[in-house]
């Protein structure tokens, strides 16, 4: 947005254009940044500019924001307990059993799994539906635990730093890590926060994580064929549904080599473990609730494709159809709210977002989006309540204070707006939001 457009935008009085809405919801920045340590997997000393305590700290700061971007942890208590139980079995048999791992089945529809450096692991319902055995799930979790135990994120950030890449500029657009661009813009996650921490692993990292994954899963009592089946499933999806798997491959490079390596390890080094169980029936039993709404999830995946192509009306149709199958599905309700927002139908959007809040009051994303929709309807008092609730549920996002400042400004509560904009800037708020905040503070003599 050009300077003259910034100056012409009056958040206190006027409604925003769609472009200005996207600007308001744009990404804010965060920051990270310790010496020589022994790699837990290789036993070799290496230079890593991130300590284990740093890993835990940035995990606590940033993983909750990514989880919210993925519509939160599933409300299916049986499924969550099942995933967490398998994860705990894998984690305690890894090279870093002392890590406080957290295993989360997420409400996102896209096919992916990821790990933050402090042990937070997310597995989307999209990939849970794509698998058909507990051994595959154990392989997937083992792979992600492998990224944590081998400290791949810390290694990558060290290499970036040593190559002269400023850590604060190493972020990637978080839209490539979440289920759609609107989520990214709405949440305003920091660049170095989720984006860089979940950025692309090298092929070498992936090979090592695969090898560790098959080691951990067999230690936990599963057949190594689970890893072979997982790789085969991912390869098949890359051919039949490339858009569904695109995000996973953007961070986890896939190749026929990885499939062949899994086969070779399963029939060679781990051949004696092939008689161990796959637990297909147990997997189906524990994912039954998810499979009951699989048709709704498929329609939401179609809607995500429509949203990515700017076909908002088609997305609304697909989402309304999905909600006929699963009327209480938080993801579908939030997505429908976003689809209406992109058509500037903020009253309609907030109707669905209020339903989402009712369905899952502990999850923050709908609160934030509802606040934006309410601001667009010139309801700053109600919007302020939403943003304050969002801040309580999901602290640590500088953008929250920016929106709180805008809400107070609309209410002519200048002292409160001043405090909120100052807090936003003190937390490292940057970009056009920071320009706007500074301009308002200057105009008020603050």
Coordinates of C-alpha atoms in Angstrom, one line a residue:
X1 CA 0.0 0.0 0.0
X2 CA 1.4 3.3 -1.0
X3 CA 2.0 6.2 1.4
X4 CA -0.8 8.3 0.0
X5 CA -3.2 5.3 0.4
X6 CA -2.0 4.9 4.0
X7 CA -2.7 8.6 4.6
X8 CA -6.1 8.4 3.0
X9 CA -7.3 5.5 5.1
X10 CA -9.3 6.6 8.1
X11 CA -9.9 3.7 10.3
X12 CA -11.7 5.8 12.8
X13 CA -14.5 6.8 10.5
X14 CA -14.7 4.9 7.3
X15 CA -15.2 1.3 6.2
X16 CA -12.3 -0.5 4.6
X17 CA -11.9 -1.7 1.1
X18 CA -11.1 -5.3 0.6
X19 CA -7.5 -4.4 -0.1
X20 CA -7.3 -2.3 3.1
X21 CA -8.9 -5.2 5.0
X22 CA -6.1 -7.5 3.7
X23 CA -3.5 -4.8 4.7
X24 CA -5.0 -4.7 8.2
X25 CA -4.7 -8.4 8.5
X26 CA -1.2 -8.6 7.2
X27 CA 1.7 -10.3 8.8
X28 CA 3.6 -8.8 11.8
X29 CA 7.1 -9.8 12.7
X30 CA 8.6 -11.6 15.6
X31 CA 12.2 -12.5 16.5
X32 CA 14.4 -15.3 17.7
X33 CA 17.8 -15.8 18.6
X34 CA 23.7 -19.9 21.5
X35 CA 27.2 -22.4 20.8
X36 CA 28.6 -25.8 20.5
X37 CA 26.7 -28.9 21.6
X38 CA 26.5 -32.6 21.1
X39 CA 23.9 -33.8 18.7
X40 CA 21.6 -36.3 20.5
X41 CA 21.3 -38.5 17.5
X42 CA 24.9 -38.6 16.0
X43 CA 26.8 -38.0 19.3
X44 CA 29.0 -35.5 17.4
X45 CA 29.8 -32.0 18.6
X46 CA 28.3 -29.3 16.3
X47 CA 27.9 -25.6 16.3
X48 CA 24.2 -24.7 16.9
X49 CA 23.1 -21.2 17.7
X50 CA 20.0 -22.3 19.6
X51 CA 20.0 -24.1 23.0
X52 CA 17.5 -26.6 24.1
X53 CA 15.9 -23.9 26.3
X54 CA 15.7 -21.7 23.3
X55 CA 13.9 -24.4 21.4
X56 CA 11.4 -24.8 24.2
X57 CA 10.9 -21.0 24.5
X58 CA 10.2 -20.4 20.8
X59 CA 8.0 -23.5 20.7
X60 CA 5.8 -22.1 23.6
X61 CA 5.7 -18.7 21.9
X62 CA 4.8 -19.8 18.4
X63 CA 3.3 -23.3 18.2
X64 CA -0.1 -22.2 19.7
X65 CA -0.5 -19.7 16.9
X66 CA 0.1 -22.3 14.2
X67 CA -2.3 -24.7 15.9
X68 CA -4.9 -22.0 15.9
X69 CA -4.2 -21.3 12.2
X70 CA -5.0 -25.0 11.7
X71 CA -8.4 -24.5 13.5
X72 CA -7.2 -25.9 16.8
X73 CA -6.9 -29.3 18.3
X74 CA -9.7 -31.7 17.5
X75 CA -12.7 -31.8 19.9
X76 CA -12.9 -35.6 19.3
X77 CA -11.5 -36.6 22.7
X78 CA -11.1 -40.2 21.6
X79 CA -9.1 -39.3 18.5
X80 CA -6.9 -36.8 20.4
X81 CA -6.1 -39.3 23.2
X82 CA -5.3 -42.0 20.6
X83 CA -2.9 -39.8 18.7
X84 CA -1.3 -38.6 21.9
X85 CA -0.9 -42.1 23.3
X86 CA 0.9 -43.3 20.2
X87 CA 3.1 -40.2 20.2
X88 CA 4.1 -40.8 23.8
X89 CA 5.1 -44.4 23.0
X90 CA 7.3 -43.1 20.2
X91 CA 8.8 -40.1 22.1
X92 CA 10.0 -42.1 25.1
X93 CA 11.9 -44.4 22.8
X94 CA 13.6 -41.6 20.9
X95 CA 17.0 -40.1 21.4
X96 CA 15.5 -37.3 23.4
X97 CA 12.9 -38.8 25.7
X98 CA 13.3 -35.9 28.1
X99 CA 11.6 -33.5 25.7
X100 CA 8.1 -32.4 26.7
X101 CA 6.4 -33.6 23.5
X102 CA 2.9 -32.6 22.7
X103 CA 1.0 -34.5 20.0
X104 CA -2.0 -32.8 18.5
X105 CA -4.7 -34.0 16.1
X106 CA -5.6 -30.8 14.3
X107 CA -8.8 -29.7 12.6
X108 CA -7.1 -28.5 9.3
X109 CA -8.1 -30.3 6.1
X110 CA -4.9 -30.1 4.2
X111 CA -2.6 -33.1 4.3
X112 CA 0.4 -32.4 6.5
X113 CA 2.2 -33.0 9.8
X114 CA 4.9 -30.8 11.4
X115 CA 7.1 -30.4 14.4
X116 CA 8.2 -27.4 16.3
X117 CA 11.7 -27.5 17.8
X118 CA 10.5 -27.9 21.4
X119 CA 8.4 -31.0 20.7
X120 CA 5.0 -29.7 19.7
X121 CA 3.8 -31.9 16.9
X122 CA 0.7 -31.3 14.7
X123 CA -1.1 -33.8 12.6
X124 CA -3.9 -32.6 10.4
X125 CA -7.2 -34.4 10.0
X126 CA -6.5 -34.4 6.3
X127 CA -3.6 -36.8 6.7
X128 CA -5.3 -38.8 9.4
X129 CA -8.0 -39.6 6.8
X130 CA -5.5 -40.5 4.2
X131 CA -3.8 -43.2 6.4
X132 CA -5.4 -46.6 7.1
X133 CA -3.2 -48.2 9.9
X134 CA -1.8 -47.4 13.3
X135 CA 1.6 -48.3 12.0
X136 CA 1.4 -45.6 9.3
X137 CA 0.5 -43.1 12.1
X138 CA 3.5 -44.3 14.2
X139 CA 5.8 -43.9 11.2
X140 CA 4.5 -40.3 10.6
X141 CA 4.9 -39.4 14.3
X142 CA 8.3 -41.1 14.4
X143 CA 9.4 -39.0 11.4
X144 CA 8.3 -35.7 13.1
X145 CA 10.0 -36.8 16.4
X146 CA 13.1 -37.4 14.3
X147 CA 13.1 -33.8 13.2
X148 CA 13.0 -32.8 16.9
X149 CA 15.7 -35.3 18.1
X150 CA 18.1 -34.4 15.3
X151 CA 17.5 -30.7 16.0
X152 CA 16.9 -29.9 12.3
X153 CA 15.3 -26.5 12.9
X154 CA 18.2 -25.4 15.1
X155 CA 20.7 -26.6 12.5
X156 CA 18.9 -24.8 9.7
X157 CA 18.7 -21.5 11.6
X158 CA 22.4 -21.8 12.5
X159 CA 23.3 -22.3 8.8
X160 CA 21.2 -19.3 7.8
X161 CA 22.8 -17.1 10.4
X162 CA 26.4 -18.2 9.5
X163 CA 25.5 -17.5 5.8
X164 CA 24.8 -14.0 6.8
X165 CA 21.0 -14.3 6.6
X166 CA 19.4 -12.0 9.3
X167 CA 17.2 -14.2 11.4
X168 CA 14.5 -11.6 11.6
X169 CA 14.3 -11.7 7.8
X170 CA 14.3 -15.4 7.4
X171 CA 10.6 -15.8 7.6
X172 CA 8.4 -17.2 4.9
X173 CA 4.8 -16.3 4.2
X174 CA 2.8 -18.3 6.7
X175 CA 0.1 -18.7 4.1
X176 CA 2.2 -21.5 2.7
X177 CA 2.0 -23.4 6.0
X178 CA -1.7 -23.0 6.7
X179 CA -4.8 -24.3 5.1
X180 CA -5.5 -21.1 3.2
X181 CA -4.2 -17.6 2.7
X182 CA -7.1 -15.9 4.5
X183 CA -6.2 -17.7 7.7
X184 CA -2.6 -16.4 7.4
X185 CA -3.7 -12.8 6.8
X186 CA -6.2 -13.0 9.6
X187 CA -4.0 -14.4 12.3
X188 CA -0.9 -12.2 11.5
X189 CA 1.6 -14.8 12.6
X190 CA 5.2 -13.6 12.8
X191 CA 7.6 -14.4 10.0
X192 CA 10.3 -16.1 12.1
X193 CA 7.5 -17.5 14.3
X194 CA 5.7 -20.3 12.6
X195 CA 6.8 -19.6 9.0
X196 CA 10.6 -20.0 9.3
X197 CA 10.4 -22.6 12.0
X198 CA 8.3 -24.8 9.6
X199 CA 10.2 -23.9 6.5
X200 CA 11.5 -26.5 4.1
X201 CA 13.6 -29.3 5.4
X202 CA 16.5 -30.4 3.2
X203 CA 16.4 -33.8 1.5
X204 CA 19.2 -34.9 3.9
X205 CA 17.0 -33.8 6.8
X206 CA 14.1 -35.8 5.4
X207 CA 16.2 -38.9 4.9
X208 CA 17.5 -38.8 8.5
X209 CA 14.0 -38.2 9.8
X210 CA 12.7 -41.2 7.8
X211 CA 15.5 -43.4 9.2
X212 CA 14.8 -42.2 12.7
X213 CA 11.1 -42.6 12.3
X214 CA 11.4 -46.3 11.2
X215 CA 13.8 -46.9 14.1
X216 CA 11.5 -45.3 16.7
X217 CA 8.3 -47.0 15.4
X218 CA 9.9 -50.5 15.4
X219 CA 11.2 -49.9 19.0
X220 CA 7.6 -49.1 19.9
X221 CA 6.4 -52.4 18.5
X222 CA 5.2 -51.6 14.9
X223 CA 6.0 -53.2 11.6
X224 CA 8.3 -51.2 9.5
X225 CA 5.9 -51.7 6.6
X226 CA 4.0 -48.8 8.1
X227 CA 6.7 -46.5 6.9
X228 CA 6.6 -48.1 3.4
X229 CA 2.8 -47.7 3.3
X230 CA 3.1 -44.1 4.4
X231 CA 5.5 -43.3 1.7
X232 CA 3.4 -45.1 -0.9
X233 CA 0.3 -43.2 0.2
X234 CA 2.2 -39.8 -0.2
X235 CA 3.5 -40.8 -3.6
X236 CA 0.1 -41.8 -4.8
X237 CA -1.5 -38.6 -3.5
X238 CA 1.2 -36.5 -5.3
X239 CA 0.0 -38.0 -8.5
X240 CA -3.8 -38.1 -7.9
X241 CA -4.3 -35.1 -5.7
X242 CA -1.3 -32.8 -6.1
X243 CA -3.1 -29.7 -4.6
X244 CA -4.0 -31.6 -1.5
X245 CA -0.4 -32.7 -0.8
X246 CA 1.3 -29.5 -2.0
X247 CA 1.8 -27.9 1.4
X248 CA 3.3 -31.1 2.9
X249 CA 5.8 -31.4 0.1
X250 CA 6.7 -27.7 0.3
X251 CA 8.1 -28.4 3.8
X252 CA 8.9 -32.1 3.5
X253 CA 10.4 -32.8 0.0
X254 CA 9.1 -36.1 -1.3
X255 CA 10.9 -38.3 -3.8
X256 CA 10.8 -41.9 -5.1
X257 CA 14.2 -42.3 -3.4
X258 CA 12.5 -41.9 0.0
X259 CA 10.0 -44.7 -0.9
X260 CA 12.8 -46.9 -2.0
X261 CA 14.8 -46.2 1.1
X262 CA 11.9 -47.2 3.3
X263 CA 11.5 -50.4 1.3
X264 CA 15.2 -51.2 1.6
X265 CA 15.2 -50.6 5.4
X266 CA 12.0 -52.6 6.0
X267 CA 13.3 -55.6 4.1
X268 CA 16.9 -55.3 5.3
X269 CA 17.9 -53.8 8.6
X270 CA 14.4 -54.1 10.1
X271 CA 13.2 -57.3 8.4
X272 CA 12.9 -59.1 11.7
X273 CA 10.3 -56.6 12.8
X274 CA 8.0 -57.1 9.8
X275 CA 5.9 -59.6 11.7
X276 CA 5.0 -56.9 14.2
X277 CA 1.4 -55.6 13.9
X278 CA 0.0 -52.8 11.7
X279 CA -3.2 -52.4 13.8
X280 CA -5.5 -51.5 10.9
X281 CA -8.7 -52.3 12.7
X282 CA -7.7 -50.3 15.8
X283 CA -6.8 -47.4 13.7
X284 CA -10.2 -47.5 12.0
X285 CA -12.0 -47.8 15.3
X286 CA -10.2 -44.7 16.7
X287 CA -10.7 -42.6 13.6
X288 CA -14.4 -43.6 13.2
X289 CA -15.7 -40.2 14.2
X290 CA -13.5 -38.5 11.7
X291 CA -14.4 -40.8 8.9
X292 CA -18.1 -40.2 9.6
X293 CA -17.6 -36.6 8.4
X294 CA -15.2 -37.5 5.6
X295 CA -17.6 -36.3 2.9
X296 CA -17.8 -32.9 4.7
X297 CA -14.1 -32.6 4.9
X298 CA -13.8 -33.4 1.2
X299 CA -16.2 -30.6 0.4
X300 CA -14.1 -28.3 2.6
X301 CA -11.0 -29.3 0.7
X302 CA -12.8 -28.4 -2.5
X303 CA -13.8 -25.1 -0.9
X304 CA -10.2 -24.4 0.0
X305 CA -9.3 -24.9 -3.7
X306 CA -12.0 -22.4 -4.7
X307 CA -10.9 -19.9 -2.2
X308 CA -7.3 -20.1 -3.5
X309 CA -8.6 -19.5 -7.0
X310 CA -10.7 -16.5 -5.9
X311 CA -14.0 -18.4 -6.6
X312 CA -15.6 -17.3 -3.3
X313 CA -19.2 -18.0 -4.3
X314 CA -18.3 -21.6 -5.3
X315 CA -16.5 -21.9 -1.9
X316 CA -19.7 -20.8 -0.1
X317 CA -21.7 -23.5 -2.0
X318 CA -19.2 -26.2 -1.1
X319 CA -19.0 -25.1 2.5
X320 CA -22.8 -24.9 3.0
X321 CA -23.0 -28.5 1.6
X322 CA -20.3 -29.6 4.0
X323 CA -22.2 -28.1 7.0
X324 CA -25.3 -30.1 6.0
X325 CA -23.2 -33.2 6.8
X326 CA -21.4 -31.8 9.8
X327 CA -23.4 -28.8 11.1
X328 CA -21.3 -28.4 14.3
X329 CA -17.9 -28.6 12.5
X330 CA -15.7 -25.7 13.7
X331 CA -13.5 -25.7 10.6
X332 CA -16.5 -25.5 8.2
X333 CA -18.1 -22.7 10.2
X334 CA -14.9 -20.6 10.3
X335 CA -14.2 -21.3 6.6
X336 CA -17.7 -20.2 5.6
X337 CA -17.3 -17.0 7.7
X338 CA -14.0 -16.3 5.8
X339 CA -15.6 -17.0 2.4
X340 CA -18.3 -14.4 3.2
X341 CA -15.7 -11.9 4.4
X342 CA -13.8 -12.2 1.1
X343 CA -17.1 -11.1 -0.6
X344 CA -17.4 -8.2 1.8
X345 CA -20.6 -9.7 3.3
X346 CA -19.5 -9.1 6.9
X347 CA -23.0 -9.5 8.4
X348 CA -23.2 -13.0 6.9
X349 CA -19.7 -13.7 7.9
X350 CA -20.2 -12.9 11.5
X351 CA -23.3 -15.0 11.7
X352 CA -21.2 -18.1 10.9
X353 CA -18.3 -17.0 13.0
X354 CA -20.6 -16.6 16.0
X355 CA -21.8 -20.2 15.5
X356 CA -18.1 -21.3 15.4
X357 CA -17.4 -19.5 18.7
X358 CA -20.4 -21.3 20.2
X359 CA -19.2 -24.6 18.9
X360 CA -15.6 -24.2 20.1
X361 CA -15.3 -21.2 22.5
X362 CA -11.8 -22.2 23.6
X363 CA -10.3 -21.7 20.1
X364 CA -9.1 -18.3 19.1
X365 CA -9.3 -17.9 15.4
X366 CA -13.1 -17.3 15.1
X367 CA -12.8 -14.6 17.8
X368 CA -10.3 -12.7 15.8
X369 CA -12.2 -13.0 12.5
X370 CA -15.4 -12.0 14.2
X371 CA -13.7 -8.9 15.5
X372 CA -12.6 -7.9 12.0
X373 CA -16.1 -8.5 10.6
X374 CA -17.6 -6.4 13.4
X375 CA -15.2 -3.6 12.8
X376 CA -16.3 -3.7 9.1
X377 CA -19.9 -3.2 10.3
X378 CA -18.8 -0.3 12.4
X379 CA -19.4 -2.1 15.7
X380 CA -16.2 -1.3 17.5
X381 CA -17.5 -2.1 21.0
X382 CA -18.4 -5.7 20.1
X383 CA -15.2 -6.0 18.0
X384 CA -13.1 -4.8 21.0
X385 CA -14.7 -7.6 23.1
X386 CA -13.7 -10.2 20.5
X387 CA -10.1 -9.0 20.2
X388 CA -9.7 -8.9 24.0
X389 CA -11.1 -12.5 24.2
X390 CA -8.7 -13.5 21.4
X391 CA -5.8 -12.0 23.4
X392 CA -6.7 -13.9 26.5
X393 CA -7.0 -17.2 24.6
X394 CA -3.9 -16.7 22.4
X395 CA -1.5 -14.1 23.9
X396 CA 1.7 -13.1 22.2
X397 CA 0.4 -11.7 18.9
X398 CA 1.3 -8.0 18.4
X399 CA -1.4 -7.7 15.9
X400 CA -4.0 -8.2 18.7
X401 CA -3.0 -4.9 20.2
X402 CA -3.1 -3.2 16.9
X403 CA -6.7 -4.2 16.4
X404 CA -7.5 -3.3 20.0
X405 CA -6.1 0.1 19.2
X406 CA -8.2 0.5 16.1
X407 CA -11.3 -0.5 18.1
X408 CA -10.6 2.1 20.8
X409 CA -9.9 4.7 18.1
X410 CA -13.3 4.0 16.5
X411 CA -14.8 4.5 20.0
X412 CA -13.0 7.8 20.4
X413 CA -11.2 6.3 23.4
X414 CA -7.8 7.9 22.5
X415 CA -5.9 7.1 25.7
X416 CA -6.7 3.5 25.4
X417 CA -6.0 3.5 21.7
X418 CA -2.6 5.2 22.4
X419 CA -1.7 2.5 24.9
X420 CA -2.6 -0.3 22.5
X421 CA -0.7 1.2 19.6
X422 CA 2.3 1.8 21.8
X423 CA 2.1 -1.8 23.1
X424 CA 2.0 -3.1 19.5
X425 CA 5.1 -1.1 18.5
X426 CA 7.0 -2.2 21.7
X427 CA 6.4 -5.8 20.8
X428 CA 8.1 -5.3 17.5
X429 CA 5.1 -4.6 15.4
X430 CA 6.3 -3.6 11.9
X431 CA 5.2 -2.9 8.3
X432 CA 2.2 -0.9 7.3
X433 CA 0.5 -1.5 10.6
X434 CA 3.4 0.1 12.4
X435 CA 3.3 3.0 10.0
X436 CA -0.4 3.5 10.7
X437 CA 0.1 3.2 14.5
X438 CA 3.0 5.8 14.4
X439 CA 0.9 8.2 12.3
X440 CA -2.0 8.0 14.7
X441 CA 0.3 8.4 17.8
X442 CA 2.0 11.4 16.1
X443 CA -1.4 13.0 15.4
X444 CA -2.3 12.6 19.0
X445 CA 1.0 14.0 20.2
X446 CA 1.8 10.7 22.0

